[in-house]
Coordinates of C-alpha atoms in Angstrom, one line a residue:
Chain A
A1 CA 113.4 -100.6 86.0
Q2 CA 112.4 -102.0 89.3
K3 CA 115.0 -101.8 91.8
I4 CA 115.0 -103.7 95.3
T5 CA 117.5 -103.1 98.0
Q6 CA 118.5 -105.2 101.0
T7 CA 121.1 -103.2 102.8
Q8 CA 122.2 -105.7 105.5
P9 CA 124.3 -108.5 104.0
G10 CA 124.3 -110.3 107.5
M11 CA 122.4 -110.2 110.6
F12 CA 122.8 -112.0 114.0
V13 CA 120.0 -112.3 116.5
Q14 CA 119.7 -114.2 119.7
E15 CA 117.4 -117.0 120.0
K16 CA 113.7 -116.1 121.1
E17 CA 114.3 -112.3 120.3
A18 CA 112.6 -110.6 117.1
V19 CA 114.6 -109.4 114.2
T20 CA 113.8 -107.0 111.3
L21 CA 115.3 -107.6 107.9
D22 CA 115.2 -104.4 105.8
C23 CA 113.9 -104.1 102.2
T24 CA 113.2 -101.0 100.3
Y25 CA 112.1 -100.8 96.6
D26 CA 111.8 -98.1 93.8
T27 CA 109.0 -98.4 91.2
S28 CA 106.6 -96.2 89.3
D29 CA 104.1 -99.1 89.1
Q30 CA 100.9 -98.5 91.0
S31 CA 100.0 -102.0 91.4
Y32 CA 102.6 -104.4 92.7
G33 CA 103.4 -107.1 95.1
L34 CA 106.3 -107.7 97.6
F35 CA 107.4 -111.2 98.5
W36 CA 109.9 -112.7 101.0
Y37 CA 111.6 -116.0 100.5
K38 CA 113.9 -117.9 102.8
Q39 CA 116.7 -120.0 101.4
P40 CA 118.3 -122.4 103.6
S41 CA 121.8 -124.0 103.1
S42 CA 119.9 -126.8 101.1
G43 CA 119.2 -124.2 98.3
E44 CA 115.4 -124.3 98.1
M45 CA 113.4 -121.0 98.0
I46 CA 110.7 -121.2 100.6
F47 CA 107.8 -118.7 100.2
L48 CA 107.2 -116.8 103.5
I49 CA 105.0 -113.9 102.9
Y50 CA 103.3 -111.6 100.5
Q51 CA 102.0 -107.9 100.6
G52 CA 100.1 -106.4 97.8
S53 CA 100.4 -102.7 97.1
Y54 CA 96.7 -102.0 97.7
D55 CA 96.6 -104.1 100.8
E56 CA 95.6 -101.8 103.7
Q57 CA 96.7 -104.1 106.4
N58 CA 100.2 -105.4 107.1
A59 CA 100.7 -109.1 106.1
T60 CA 101.2 -111.6 108.8
E61 CA 102.0 -115.4 108.5
G62 CA 102.7 -117.1 111.9
R63 CA 105.9 -115.6 113.3
Y64 CA 106.5 -113.7 110.1
S65 CA 105.1 -110.1 109.6
L66 CA 105.7 -107.4 107.0
N67 CA 106.1 -103.8 108.1
F68 CA 104.9 -102.3 104.9
Q69 CA 105.3 -98.4 104.5
K70 CA 104.2 -97.5 101.2
A71 CA 105.2 -93.9 101.4
R72 CA 108.7 -94.9 102.2
K73 CA 108.6 -97.8 99.9
S74 CA 109.9 -100.2 102.4
A75 CA 108.7 -103.7 103.2
N76 CA 110.7 -105.0 106.2
L77 CA 110.3 -108.5 107.4
V78 CA 109.9 -109.0 111.1
I79 CA 110.4 -112.5 112.5
S80 CA 109.2 -112.9 116.0
A81 CA 110.6 -115.3 118.7
S82 CA 113.6 -116.4 116.5
Q83 CA 114.3 -120.0 116.3
L84 CA 117.7 -121.7 115.4
G85 CA 116.1 -123.1 112.4
D86 CA 115.6 -119.6 111.0
S87 CA 119.1 -119.3 110.2
A88 CA 119.3 -118.8 106.4
M89 CA 119.4 -116.4 103.6
Y90 CA 116.4 -114.2 103.2
F91 CA 115.4 -112.5 99.9
C92 CA 113.0 -109.7 99.3
A93 CA 111.4 -109.7 96.0
F94 CA 109.3 -107.3 93.9
S95 CA 106.7 -108.0 91.3
G96 CA 105.0 -105.6 89.3
N97 CA 104.7 -105.3 85.4
T98 CA 107.9 -107.2 85.1
P99 CA 108.9 -110.7 86.4
L100 CA 110.0 -111.0 90.0
V101 CA 113.1 -109.0 90.9
F102 CA 115.2 -110.1 93.9
G103 CA 117.2 -108.4 96.3
K104 CA 120.7 -109.3 97.1
G105 CA 119.7 -111.0 100.3
T106 CA 120.4 -110.9 104.0
R107 CA 122.1 -113.8 105.7
L108 CA 120.4 -114.2 109.1
S109 CA 122.2 -116.2 111.9
V110 CA 120.4 -117.2 115.0
I111 CA 122.5 -117.5 118.1
A112 CA 121.7 -119.9 120.9
Chain B
G1 CA 99.8 -127.2 98.3
A2 CA 101.9 -125.4 95.9
V3 CA 104.6 -127.9 95.4
V4 CA 107.2 -127.8 92.7
S5 CA 109.7 -130.5 92.0
Q6 CA 112.8 -130.3 90.1
H7 CA 115.0 -133.2 88.6
P8 CA 117.7 -134.0 88.9
S9 CA 118.8 -132.3 92.3
R10 CA 122.5 -132.7 91.3
V11 CA 124.2 -133.5 88.1
I12 CA 127.8 -133.8 87.1
C13 CA 128.6 -133.9 83.2
K14 CA 131.5 -133.7 80.9
S15 CA 132.2 -130.6 78.9
G16 CA 130.5 -130.8 75.6
T17 CA 127.4 -132.9 76.7
S18 CA 123.9 -131.6 77.1
V19 CA 121.9 -131.7 80.3
K20 CA 118.1 -131.6 80.6
I21 CA 116.6 -130.3 83.9
E22 CA 112.8 -130.8 84.6
C23 CA 110.5 -128.7 86.6
R24 CA 107.1 -129.9 87.5
S25 CA 104.3 -128.2 89.3
L26 CA 102.8 -131.2 91.3
D27 CA 99.3 -129.8 92.8
F28 CA 98.5 -126.9 90.5
Q29 CA 98.5 -125.9 86.9
A30 CA 101.3 -123.6 86.3
T31 CA 100.6 -121.0 83.5
T32 CA 104.0 -119.5 83.7
M33 CA 107.3 -121.1 84.7
F34 CA 110.6 -119.3 85.4
W35 CA 114.1 -120.2 85.4
Y36 CA 116.9 -118.8 87.6
R37 CA 120.6 -119.3 87.9
Q38 CA 122.2 -118.6 91.2
F39 CA 126.0 -118.2 91.7
P40 CA 127.6 -119.0 95.1
K41 CA 126.4 -116.4 97.8
K42 CA 124.6 -114.3 95.0
S43 CA 121.0 -113.6 94.4
L44 CA 118.8 -115.2 91.9
M45 CA 119.1 -114.2 88.4
L46 CA 116.3 -114.6 86.1
M47 CA 117.3 -116.5 82.9
A48 CA 113.8 -116.8 81.2
T49 CA 110.0 -116.9 81.5
S50 CA 107.9 -119.5 79.8
N51 CA 104.4 -119.6 79.2
E52 CA 102.7 -123.0 78.6
G53 CA 102.4 -123.5 74.6
S54 CA 104.5 -120.6 73.6
K55 CA 108.2 -119.7 73.2
A56 CA 110.1 -118.6 76.4
T57 CA 111.2 -115.0 76.9
Y58 CA 114.7 -114.8 77.5
E59 CA 116.4 -112.1 79.6
Q60 CA 119.1 -110.0 78.0
G61 CA 122.4 -111.7 78.0
V62 CA 121.0 -115.2 78.1
E63 CA 121.7 -117.3 75.0
K64 CA 118.5 -119.0 73.9
D65 CA 120.4 -121.5 71.7
K66 CA 122.4 -122.6 74.8
F67 CA 119.6 -122.8 77.3
L68 CA 116.6 -124.3 75.6
I69 CA 113.4 -124.0 77.4
N70 CA 110.2 -126.0 76.7
H71 CA 106.9 -125.6 78.5
A72 CA 105.0 -128.2 76.8
S73 CA 102.1 -128.7 79.5
L74 CA 100.7 -126.7 82.5
T75 CA 102.7 -128.7 84.7
L76 CA 106.2 -129.3 83.1
S77 CA 108.9 -127.2 82.0
T78 CA 112.4 -128.4 80.9
L79 CA 115.7 -126.5 80.7
T80 CA 118.3 -128.1 78.5
V81 CA 121.9 -126.8 78.7
T82 CA 123.4 -127.6 75.5
S83 CA 127.2 -128.2 74.9
A84 CA 128.0 -127.4 78.5
H85 CA 131.1 -125.9 79.7
P86 CA 132.6 -125.4 83.1
E87 CA 131.3 -121.8 83.3
D88 CA 127.8 -123.2 83.0
S89 CA 128.4 -124.9 86.4
S90 CA 125.9 -123.2 88.8
F91 CA 122.7 -123.6 90.9
Y92 CA 119.6 -123.7 88.5
I93 CA 116.3 -123.3 90.3
C94 CA 112.9 -123.1 88.6
S95 CA 109.7 -121.6 89.9
A96 CA 106.0 -121.8 88.9
S97 CA 102.9 -119.6 89.4
E98 CA 99.4 -120.0 89.0
A99 CA 97.7 -117.0 87.4
L100 CA 95.2 -115.5 89.7
A101 CA 92.5 -112.8 89.2
G102 CA 94.6 -110.1 90.5
G103 CA 97.0 -110.2 87.8
P104 CA 100.8 -110.8 87.6
S105 CA 101.7 -108.7 90.7
T106 CA 99.6 -110.8 93.0
D107 CA 101.0 -114.2 91.6
T108 CA 103.3 -116.1 94.1
Q109 CA 106.0 -117.9 92.7
Y110 CA 106.7 -121.2 94.2
F111 CA 110.2 -122.7 93.7
G112 CA 111.5 -126.1 93.0
P113 CA 114.5 -127.4 95.2
G114 CA 117.0 -126.5 92.5
T115 CA 119.5 -128.4 90.7
R116 CA 123.3 -128.2 91.1
L117 CA 125.1 -128.6 87.8
T118 CA 128.9 -129.2 87.7
V119 CA 130.5 -129.4 84.3
L120 CA 133.8 -131.2 84.3

């Protein structure tokens, strides 16, 4: 079974600084996808970024980038120039031959 | 694009009643829709996967007779919590994906805003 691990229950970052949220996964699937979602206090899940297992380049979407290290099975999310509005729960998710599996999440707090 | 709506956003009901939650993909056809449940400060727990026109696939431990799922069209799926009890109180969130050529591992799931159910 797929397993996805987010080891940081909570993180703090200073406004305008960059922050890395960790995510590791365990799978024997050859083809898979990794997703990051943001969940603010309102509860909605907002899709941020996607990385395919065969993508040669790390995914980037605006201030979000994914540091994908396939051999280490890690897919860390990097948020650059943090903003107060970035404070939220962040979930890493894995999709392979099974439905999406979520990590436990990391609560990011951006400090002014 | 890729907007998913969910209705109602919040519902309070009496124990023993049934509650229906709707999930709609507004600007794309969702071949697959998913229903999740989220407890406070916890991650999402997949309840079931539904494909348009076929029976839903429930995850282990989820009572299919209690959580009825209907995916009648490519833009609408409903979750009905039957004979609700206080322990069913939770945040229910749906997602929808559009099948792409790359296969399941590339399908991005887009989530609705969620429904907070409180059973008194």
